[in-house]
Tab-separated table of C-alpha atoms and ligand atoms in Angstrom:
chain	number	residue	atom	x	y	z
Z	42	MET	CA	-18.270	41.530	98.837
Z	43	THR	CA	-18.494	38.573	101.486
Z	44	THR	CA	-20.581	35.676	100.453
Z	45	LEU	CA	-21.519	32.151	102.469
Z	46	GLN	CA	-18.824	30.295	100.473
Z	47	THR	CA	-16.229	32.737	101.819
Z	48	MET	CA	-17.116	32.562	105.236
Z	49	ILE	CA	-17.585	28.816	104.929
Z	50	ASP	CA	-13.614	28.610	103.287
Z	51	GLN	CA	-12.030	31.039	105.579
Z	52	LEU	CA	-13.572	29.140	109.011
Z	53	CYS	CA	-13.115	25.265	107.131
Z	54	ALA	CA	-9.451	26.556	106.277
Z	55	ALA	CA	-8.756	27.379	110.131
Z	56	GLY	CA	-10.074	24.296	111.262
Z	57	ALA	CA	-8.190	22.213	109.034
Z	58	ASN	CA	-4.961	24.510	109.534
Z	59	PRO	CA	-4.320	24.480	113.218
Z	60	GLN	CA	-1.011	26.370	113.299
Z	61	ALA	CA	-1.657	28.822	110.610
Z	62	ALA	CA	-4.604	29.893	112.533
Z	63	ILE	CA	-3.140	30.186	115.929
Z	64	GLN	CA	-0.260	32.031	114.406
Z	65	ASN	CA	-2.869	34.478	112.831
Z	66	SER	CA	-4.838	34.864	115.670
Z	67	LEU	CA	-1.684	35.873	117.861
Z	68	GLN	CA	-1.158	38.355	115.126
Z	69	GLU	CA	-4.561	39.503	114.891
Z	70	THR	CA	-5.123	39.979	118.880
Z	71	GLY	CA	-1.438	40.613	119.673
Z	72	LYS	CA	-2.099	38.564	122.749
Z	73	PRO	CA	0.131	35.683	123.889
Z	74	ALA	CA	-1.492	32.162	124.297
Z	75	VAL	CA	-2.702	29.548	126.675
Z	76	GLY	CA	-3.023	25.907	125.683
Z	77	CYS	CA	-6.454	24.454	127.272
Z	78	PHE	CA	-6.178	20.508	127.290
Z	79	PRO	CA	-9.598	18.494	126.504
Z	80	LEU	CA	-11.918	17.920	128.171
Z	81	PHE	CA	-13.676	20.789	129.819
Z	82	VAL	CA	-11.648	23.733	131.133
Z	83	PRO	CA	-12.783	27.153	132.568
Z	84	GLU	CA	-11.374	29.058	129.243
Z	85	GLU	CA	-13.253	32.272	130.221
Z	86	LEU	CA	-10.480	32.629	133.195
Z	87	VAL	CA	-8.004	32.203	130.633
Z	88	TYR	CA	-9.446	34.869	128.310
Z	89	ALA	CA	-10.328	37.198	131.388
Z	90	ALA	CA	-6.397	36.818	132.308
Z	91	GLY	CA	-5.799	38.500	128.659
Z	92	PHE	CA	-4.643	35.357	127.042
Z	93	LEU	CA	-5.838	34.009	123.811
Z	94	PRO	CA	-7.206	30.135	124.400
Z	95	VAL	CA	-6.222	27.726	122.472
Z	96	GLY	CA	-7.372	23.812	122.282
Z	97	LEU	CA	-5.026	21.320	122.495
Z	98	TRP	CA	-6.681	18.138	121.011
Z	99	GLY	CA	-3.539	16.240	119.600
Z	100	GLY	CA	-3.806	15.877	115.708
Z	101	ILE	CA	-0.628	13.541	114.951
Z	102	SER	CA	-0.724	10.027	114.846
Z	103	THR	CA	2.857	8.783	115.004
Z	104	PHE	CA	4.559	9.105	118.516
Z	105	GLN	CA	8.442	8.496	119.032
Z	106	LYS	CA	9.441	10.560	121.891
Z	107	SER	CA	6.484	10.613	124.059
Z	108	ASN	CA	6.479	6.715	124.090
Z	109	GLN	CA	8.808	7.041	126.970
Z	110	TYR	CA	6.249	8.724	129.021
Z	111	ILE	CA	2.862	7.108	128.356
Z	112	GLN	CA	1.684	4.010	126.944
Z	113	SER	CA	1.195	3.109	123.495
Z	114	PHE	CA	-2.503	1.945	125.098
Z	115	ALA	CA	-3.205	5.527	126.288
Z	116	CYS	CA	-5.729	7.708	123.872
Z	117	SER	CA	-4.325	9.156	120.582
Z	118	ILE	CA	-5.209	12.812	122.143
Z	119	MET	CA	-3.241	12.395	124.764
Z	120	ARG	CA	0.186	10.694	123.007
Z	121	ALA	CA	-0.294	13.480	120.412
Z	122	ASN	CA	-0.401	16.102	122.806
Z	123	LEU	CA	2.794	14.991	124.796
Z	124	GLU	CA	4.453	14.407	121.357
Z	125	LEU	CA	3.762	17.562	120.167
Z	126	GLY	CA	4.947	19.558	123.503
Z	127	MET	CA	8.147	17.285	123.534
Z	128	SER	CA	8.894	18.334	119.605
Z	129	GLY	CA	8.800	21.545	120.785
Z	130	THR	CA	5.378	22.646	118.932
Z	131	TYR	CA	4.020	24.116	122.179
Z	132	ASP	CA	6.872	26.486	123.131
Z	133	PHE	CA	4.769	29.644	122.140
Z	134	LEU	CA	2.507	28.753	125.215
Z	135	LYS	CA	2.991	30.764	128.176
Z	136	ALA	CA	1.054	27.641	130.048
Z	137	ALA	CA	-0.918	24.884	129.495
Z	138	LEU	CA	-4.268	23.900	131.793
Z	139	ILE	CA	-4.676	20.406	132.187
Z	140	PRO	CA	-7.864	18.951	133.823
Z	141	SER	CA	-8.222	15.887	135.725
Z	142	GLN	CA	-11.575	14.391	134.267
Z	143	CYS	CA	-9.942	10.969	133.232
Z	144	ASP	CA	-7.389	8.556	134.720
Z	145	THR	CA	-5.239	9.096	131.485
Z	146	LEU	CA	-5.470	13.153	131.779
Z	147	LYS	CA	-4.432	12.592	135.498
Z	148	CYS	CA	-1.299	11.110	134.588
Z	149	VAL	CA	-0.364	13.383	131.718
Z	150	CYS	CA	-0.747	16.357	134.029
Z	151	GLU	CA	2.393	15.035	135.693
Z	152	ASN	CA	4.136	13.992	133.029
Z	153	PHE	CA	3.674	16.944	130.709
Z	154	LYS	CA	5.807	18.866	133.613
Z	155	VAL	CA	8.613	16.838	133.043
Z	156	ALA	CA	8.374	16.051	129.705
Z	157	VAL	CA	7.550	19.580	128.292
Z	158	PRO	CA	9.660	21.783	130.705
Z	159	LYS	CA	9.185	24.896	128.261
Z	160	VAL	CA	5.508	24.746	128.892
Z	161	PRO	CA	4.531	25.812	132.949
Z	162	VAL	CA	1.308	23.145	133.697
Z	163	ILE	CA	-1.436	24.864	135.390
Z	164	GLY	CA	-3.495	21.380	136.708
Z	165	VAL	CA	-7.060	21.632	136.992
Z	166	THR	CA	-8.763	20.034	140.063
Z	167	ILE	CA	-12.528	19.178	139.336
Z	168	PRO	CA	-14.503	17.464	141.540
Z	169	GLN	CA	-15.425	14.063	141.010
Z	170	ASN	CA	-18.401	13.734	142.693
Z	171	ARG	CA	-20.630	16.733	140.871
Z	172	THR	CA	-23.942	15.794	142.637
Z	173	ILE	CA	-22.793	17.407	146.002
Z	174	GLN	CA	-23.333	20.989	147.118
Z	175	ALA	CA	-19.370	20.947	148.379
Z	176	ALA	CA	-18.610	20.299	144.498
Z	177	HIS	CA	-19.827	24.393	143.598
Z	178	GLY	CA	-17.530	25.538	146.433
Z	179	GLN	CA	-14.881	23.462	145.467
Z	180	LEU	CA	-14.940	25.060	142.043
Z	181	LEU	CA	-15.112	28.327	143.256
Z	182	ASP	CA	-11.700	27.886	145.357
Z	183	GLU	CA	-10.425	26.328	142.090
Z	184	PHE	CA	-11.216	29.353	140.144
Z	185	ASP	CA	-9.248	31.287	142.384
Z	186	TYR	CA	-6.288	29.619	142.260
Z	187	LEU	CA	-6.451	28.948	138.678
Z	188	SER	CA	-6.446	32.810	138.279
Z	189	GLN	CA	-3.938	33.304	140.532
Z	190	ALA	CA	-1.919	30.992	138.509
Z	191	LEU	CA	-2.563	32.763	135.061
Z	192	ALA	CA	-1.595	35.776	136.656
Z	193	LYS	CA	2.073	34.369	137.368
Z	194	VAL	CA	2.722	33.637	133.869
Z	195	GLN	CA	0.914	36.917	132.354
Z	196	THR	CA	3.091	38.995	130.495
Z	197	PRO	CA	2.729	42.913	129.122
Z	198	ASP	CA	1.230	41.584	126.142
Z	199	CYS	CA	-2.020	40.374	127.932
Z	200	GLN	CA	-5.083	42.231	127.955
Z	201	PRO	CA	-6.701	41.473	130.942
Z	202	MET	CA	-10.832	42.280	131.530
Z	203	PRO	CA	-13.251	41.601	134.439
Z	204	LEU	CA	-14.828	37.919	134.289
Z	205	GLU	CA	-17.849	39.421	133.834
Z	206	GLU	CA	-16.664	40.697	130.371
Z	207	ALA	CA	-15.032	37.609	129.124
Z	208	PHE	CA	-17.875	35.739	130.598
Z	209	ALA	CA	-20.445	37.542	127.977
Z	210	ILE	CA	-18.456	37.480	125.372
Z	211	TYR	CA	-18.307	33.549	126.098
Z	212	GLU	CA	-22.010	33.424	126.551
Z	213	ASP	CA	-22.443	35.506	123.226
Z	214	TYR	CA	-20.284	32.694	121.618
Z	215	ARG	CA	-22.575	29.632	122.794
Z	216	ALA	CA	-25.552	31.318	121.724
Z	217	VAL	CA	-24.508	31.918	118.453
Z	218	MET	CA	-23.131	28.143	118.342
Z	219	MET	CA	-26.168	27.073	119.498
Z	220	ASP	CA	-27.936	28.872	116.477
Z	221	PHE	CA	-25.225	27.307	114.111
Z	222	VAL	CA	-25.942	23.639	115.455
Z	223	ASP	CA	-29.916	24.195	115.187
Z	224	THR	CA	-29.756	25.447	111.478
Z	225	VAL	CA	-27.497	22.961	110.199
Z	226	PRO	CA	-30.035	20.418	109.748
Z	227	ASP	CA	-31.960	22.792	107.252
Z	228	TYR	CA	-29.105	23.156	104.998
Z	229	LEU	CA	-27.431	19.525	105.083
Z	230	ASN	CA	-26.384	20.069	101.279
Z	231	THR	CA	-24.474	23.194	101.878
Z	232	ILE	CA	-22.897	22.093	105.127
Z	233	PRO	CA	-21.803	18.537	104.983
Z	234	PRO	CA	-19.950	16.562	107.826
Z	235	LYS	CA	-16.531	17.790	106.852
Z	236	VAL	CA	-17.757	21.302	106.716
Z	237	ARG	CA	-19.765	21.203	109.975
Z	238	HIS	CA	-16.862	19.695	111.839
Z	239	LEU	CA	-14.145	22.399	110.514
Z	240	ILE	CA	-16.285	24.952	111.412
Z	241	LEU	CA	-16.571	24.032	114.824
Z	242	LYS	CA	-13.340	22.890	115.186
Z	243	ALA	CA	-12.171	26.818	114.094
Z	244	ALA	CA	-13.178	27.834	117.553
Z	245	TRP	CA	-10.540	26.290	119.008
Z	246	PHE	CA	-7.685	28.282	117.470
Z	247	MET	CA	-9.440	31.471	117.227
Z	248	ASP	CA	-10.372	34.563	119.679
Z	249	LYS	CA	-13.957	33.763	120.746
Z	250	LYS	CA	-14.779	37.264	120.123
Z	251	VAL	CA	-13.364	37.440	116.493
Z	252	TYR	CA	-14.778	33.889	115.789
Z	253	THR	CA	-18.208	34.853	116.930
Z	254	GLU	CA	-18.354	37.958	114.732
Z	255	LYS	CA	-17.357	35.592	111.694
Z	256	MET	CA	-20.327	32.655	112.621
Z	257	ARG	CA	-22.544	35.732	112.729
Z	258	THR	CA	-22.099	36.438	109.068
Z	259	LEU	CA	-22.006	32.812	107.916
Z	260	LEU	CA	-25.549	31.958	109.462
Z	261	SER	CA	-26.852	35.181	108.361
Z	262	LEU	CA	-25.467	34.456	104.840
Z	263	LEU	CA	-26.946	30.922	105.655
Z	264	LYS	CA	-30.610	31.437	106.750
Z	265	ALA	CA	-30.659	34.245	103.711
Z	266	GLN	CA	-30.822	30.839	101.370
Z	267	PRO	CA	-33.728	28.807	100.766
Z	268	LYS	CA	-33.981	25.656	103.319
Z	269	GLU	CA	-32.858	22.658	101.619
Z	270	ALA	CA	-34.263	18.982	100.826
Z	271	PHE	CA	-31.642	16.497	101.894
Z	272	SER	CA	-32.369	12.850	100.772
Z	273	GLY	CA	-29.812	10.922	102.250
Z	274	LYS	CA	-29.490	9.607	105.803
Z	275	LYS	CA	-28.849	11.367	108.944
Z	276	PHE	CA	-26.472	10.560	111.837
Z	277	LEU	CA	-26.487	12.072	115.387
Z	278	VAL	CA	-22.925	11.822	116.171
Z	279	THR	CA	-21.419	11.059	120.162
Z	280	GLY	CA	-18.010	10.428	121.494
Z	281	ILE	CA	-14.969	12.423	122.611
Z	282	MET	CA	-14.440	13.862	119.183
Z	283	LEU	CA	-14.738	12.991	115.308
Z	284	ASP	CA	-11.597	14.575	113.907
Z	285	ALA	CA	-11.070	12.036	111.301
Z	286	LEU	CA	-11.353	14.029	107.798
Z	287	PRO	CA	-11.314	10.696	106.216
Z	288	VAL	CA	-14.278	9.591	108.005
Z	289	LEU	CA	-16.275	12.319	107.613
Z	290	ASP	CA	-15.628	12.355	103.580
Z	291	LEU	CA	-16.779	8.763	103.625
Z	292	LEU	CA	-20.148	10.086	105.443
Z	293	GLU	CA	-20.547	12.632	102.490
Z	294	GLU	CA	-19.481	10.164	99.663
Z	295	LEU	CA	-22.400	7.709	101.203
Z	296	HIS	CA	-24.747	10.456	101.443
Z	297	VAL	CA	-25.030	10.924	105.340
Z	298	ALA	CA	-25.386	13.896	106.882
Z	299	VAL	CA	-24.394	14.854	110.387
Z	300	VAL	CA	-27.568	16.652	112.041
Z	301	ASP	CA	-26.440	17.382	115.725
Z	302	ASP	CA	-23.931	15.853	118.033
Z	303	LEU	CA	-22.978	14.994	121.652
Z	304	LEU	CA	-19.098	15.295	121.215
Z	305	CYS	CA	-17.001	16.941	123.664
Z	306	HIS	CA	-14.955	18.629	121.358
Z	307	GLU	CA	-17.844	20.060	119.724
Z	308	SER	CA	-21.182	20.872	120.874
Z	309	MET	CA	-20.700	19.708	124.857
Z	310	GLN	CA	-18.319	22.802	124.992
Z	311	PHE	CA	-21.504	25.180	124.601
Z	312	ARG	CA	-24.636	23.279	124.963
Z	313	THR	CA	-25.418	23.319	128.796
Z	314	PRO	CA	-27.672	26.209	129.394
Z	315	THR	CA	-25.845	28.860	131.857
Z	316	ARG	CA	-28.179	29.212	134.974
Z	317	GLU	CA	-29.965	33.095	135.140
Z	318	THR	CA	-28.784	34.077	138.795
Z	319	GLY	CA	-26.053	33.950	140.791
Z	320	THR	CA	-22.722	35.281	140.422
Z	321	VAL	CA	-20.502	34.816	137.441
Z	322	GLU	CA	-18.351	32.925	139.277
Z	323	SER	CA	-21.151	30.479	140.443
Z	324	LYS	CA	-22.425	30.304	136.683
Z	325	LEU	CA	-19.166	29.198	135.566
Z	326	ALA	CA	-19.215	26.581	137.886
Z	327	TYR	CA	-22.827	25.462	137.349
Z	328	ARG	CA	-21.835	25.175	133.703
Z	329	PHE	CA	-19.566	22.570	134.240
Z	330	LEU	CA	-21.579	21.012	137.317
Z	331	ASP	CA	-24.735	20.407	134.974
Z	332	LEU	CA	-23.334	19.440	131.842
Z	333	LYS	CA	-24.543	16.151	131.345
Z	334	GLY	CA	-23.747	13.343	128.664
Z	335	ALA	CA	-20.043	13.452	128.787
Z	336	SER	CA	-18.684	9.918	129.850
Z	337	PRO	CA	-15.644	10.696	132.024
Z	338	LEU	CA	-17.959	13.035	134.249
Z	339	TYR	CA	-19.893	11.319	137.189
Z	340	GLU	CA	-23.414	11.235	136.687
Z	341	PRO	CA	-25.274	8.645	138.979
Z	342	LYS	CA	-28.109	7.657	136.376
Z	343	LYS	CA	-25.890	8.062	133.285
Z	344	PRO	CA	-28.526	10.146	131.245
Z	345	ARG	CA	-26.468	9.971	127.927
Z	346	GLY	CA	-28.583	7.000	126.008
Z	347	SER	CA	-31.482	8.950	127.007
Z	348	GLN	CA	-30.252	12.218	125.856
Z	349	LEU	CA	-29.256	10.949	122.651
Z	350	ALA	CA	-32.421	9.386	122.055
Z	351	GLN	CA	-34.331	12.614	122.436
Z	352	LEU	CA	-31.737	14.349	120.233
Z	353	ALA	CA	-32.208	11.927	117.626
Z	354	LYS	CA	-36.097	12.212	117.769
Z	355	ALA	CA	-35.660	16.104	117.622
Z	356	ARG	CA	-33.579	16.223	114.802
Z	357	GLY	CA	-35.219	13.566	112.822
Z	358	ALA	CA	-32.174	11.527	112.777
Z	359	ASP	CA	-31.884	7.870	111.522
Z	360	ALA	CA	-29.133	6.594	113.986
Z	361	VAL	CA	-26.495	7.281	116.313
Z	362	TYR	CA	-22.855	7.276	115.496
Z	363	PHE	CA	-21.031	6.481	118.629
Z	364	CYS	CA	-17.397	7.220	117.896
Z	365	LEU	CA	-15.744	5.059	120.206
Z	366	MET	CA	-11.974	6.677	120.798
Z	367	LYS	CA	-9.533	3.852	121.246
Z	368	PHE	CA	-7.975	3.098	124.610
Z	369	CYS	CA	-10.457	5.524	126.417
Z	370	ASP	CA	-11.854	3.928	128.926
Z	371	PRO	CA	-14.625	6.361	130.218
Z	372	GLU	CA	-16.200	5.990	126.520
Z	373	ALA	CA	-16.057	2.284	126.766
Z	374	PHE	CA	-17.398	1.916	130.161
Z	375	ASP	CA	-20.612	4.211	128.356
Z	376	TYR	CA	-21.184	2.295	125.593
Z	377	PRO	CA	-23.184	-0.487	126.931
Z	378	LEU	CA	-25.366	1.674	128.907
Z	379	VAL	CA	-25.928	4.045	125.625
Z	380	LYS	CA	-26.826	0.887	123.574
Z	381	LYS	CA	-28.957	-0.378	126.105
Z	382	ASP	CA	-31.155	2.899	126.044
Z	383	LEU	CA	-31.133	3.677	122.199
Z	384	ASP	CA	-32.498	-0.003	121.919
Z	385	ALA	CA	-35.027	0.612	124.282
Z	386	ALA	CA	-35.809	3.741	122.418
Z	387	GLY	CA	-35.745	1.898	119.015
Z	388	VAL	CA	-32.859	4.037	117.692
Z	389	PRO	CA	-30.584	2.488	115.360
Z	390	LEU	CA	-26.595	2.349	116.873
Z	391	LEU	CA	-23.664	2.075	114.623
Z	392	SER	CA	-20.287	1.998	117.047
Z	393	VAL	CA	-17.009	2.360	115.505
Z	394	GLU	CA	-13.644	2.504	117.364
Z	395	HIS	CA	-11.115	4.533	116.022
Z	396	ASP	CA	-8.029	6.882	116.724
Z	397	GLN	CA	-8.368	10.398	116.407
Z	398	LEU	CA	-6.558	10.292	112.888
Z	399	VAL	CA	-7.858	7.613	110.591
Z	400	GLU	CA	-5.951	6.805	107.272
Z	401	SER	CA	-7.541	4.252	105.555
Z	402	THR	CA	-11.347	3.534	105.305
Z	403	GLN	CA	-12.127	0.882	103.192
Z	404	GLN	CA	-12.924	-1.344	106.688
Z	405	LEU	CA	-15.286	1.570	107.646
Z	406	ARG	CA	-16.662	1.900	104.470
Z	407	THR	CA	-17.849	-1.924	104.290
Z	408	ARG	CA	-19.389	-1.450	108.028
Z	409	ILE	CA	-21.090	1.983	107.407
Z	410	GLN	CA	-22.791	0.156	103.894
Z	411	GLY	CA	-23.829	-2.860	105.694
Z	412	PHE	CA	-25.184	-0.876	108.654
Z	413	LEU	CA	-27.132	1.635	106.192
Z	414	GLU	CA	-28.697	-1.489	104.125
Z	415	ILE	CA	-29.499	-4.009	106.940
Z	416	ASN	CA	-30.934	-1.071	109.441
Z	417	LEU	CA	-31.956	1.979	107.327
Z	418	SER	CA	-33.097	0.763	103.807
X	1405	SF4	S1	-11.654	10.903	128.626
X	1405	SF4	FE1	-11.004	9.358	127.106
X	1405	SF4	S2	-10.247	10.546	125.146
X	1405	SF4	FE2	-10.536	11.979	126.806
X	1405	SF4	S3	-8.518	12.072	127.752
X	1405	SF4	FE3	-9.629	10.733	128.742
X	1405	SF4	S4	-8.658	8.524	127.754
X	1405	SF4	FE4	-8.441	10.380	126.401
């Protein structure tokens, strides 16, 4: 019998062991894989071309080979991706989609071509100014280009489908994910920070159709439980990603729950509502053009601070945890604006700078404990 704990364990195991999860998905689906770099790429095009899209969000913290291509003061996600590529971990990929959403990504796209010749790079050029009508047209042209580039790396194992069908699978996935994110605040004891993160992370390594079905089962089992009272403090987390398991363990140990996130790696992948009218290509373009609150994307009024304040209120969050990725300029530029808006709204803010992977949490423990005592007791 499938129990809630079985589903949680299955998905957490997939999130915690990317290589094994990808191997399982390759075997299960029989599809070849295409890698998707952060932050936002139109995965639906990859899926429609018959590939298994796989998220490439780093995952290691020691760098040797990649140092000849990328400076040590670049974000650890991109350093890790280059290192993993150069050490052959990505050799199974038929291609890698690399977007151009920040200066580091623009350089990595070119560096990857030279440093990892076994994996063809498909650059994803995005409109920098998303507020003008031309941005929509540029994205439609870009989608044509990407579909043609993906067709060139297709193999007989690919299982292509119309874009409409792939988009519908992703719409279903997004609806279920938003349901999960909306449901977690009622079950903060069963879904502590690490569990929430690993469940969401697993989506990057599984076929979205398979993953969505598992999530549907998990959700129905979760909702069948009585709602839970939670006596600790509640954080809303924001940033590029919070993939550091010792930090998530520390939050749980300090009796802090994550009630929601504005993380590029997590809910920002599916949070933007899809427009109701237009062709499927147009809807896909607007999903990117309408996306709000991601630091590397151009937004004249920078609504992230007020977005966080509203979300904190809606979720009953006690504070915002700003997870500042080391050496990420877009995040560093956003921080003062977010702080100003949250101060004005009276929402306590804890900013912590760290790499993707954190080994020691001793100093962080003191900071979080101090923050909780000073601001939330
Ligand atoms: S936005 Fe920041 S974390 Fe993401 S690739 Fe660019 S520098 Fe790295």
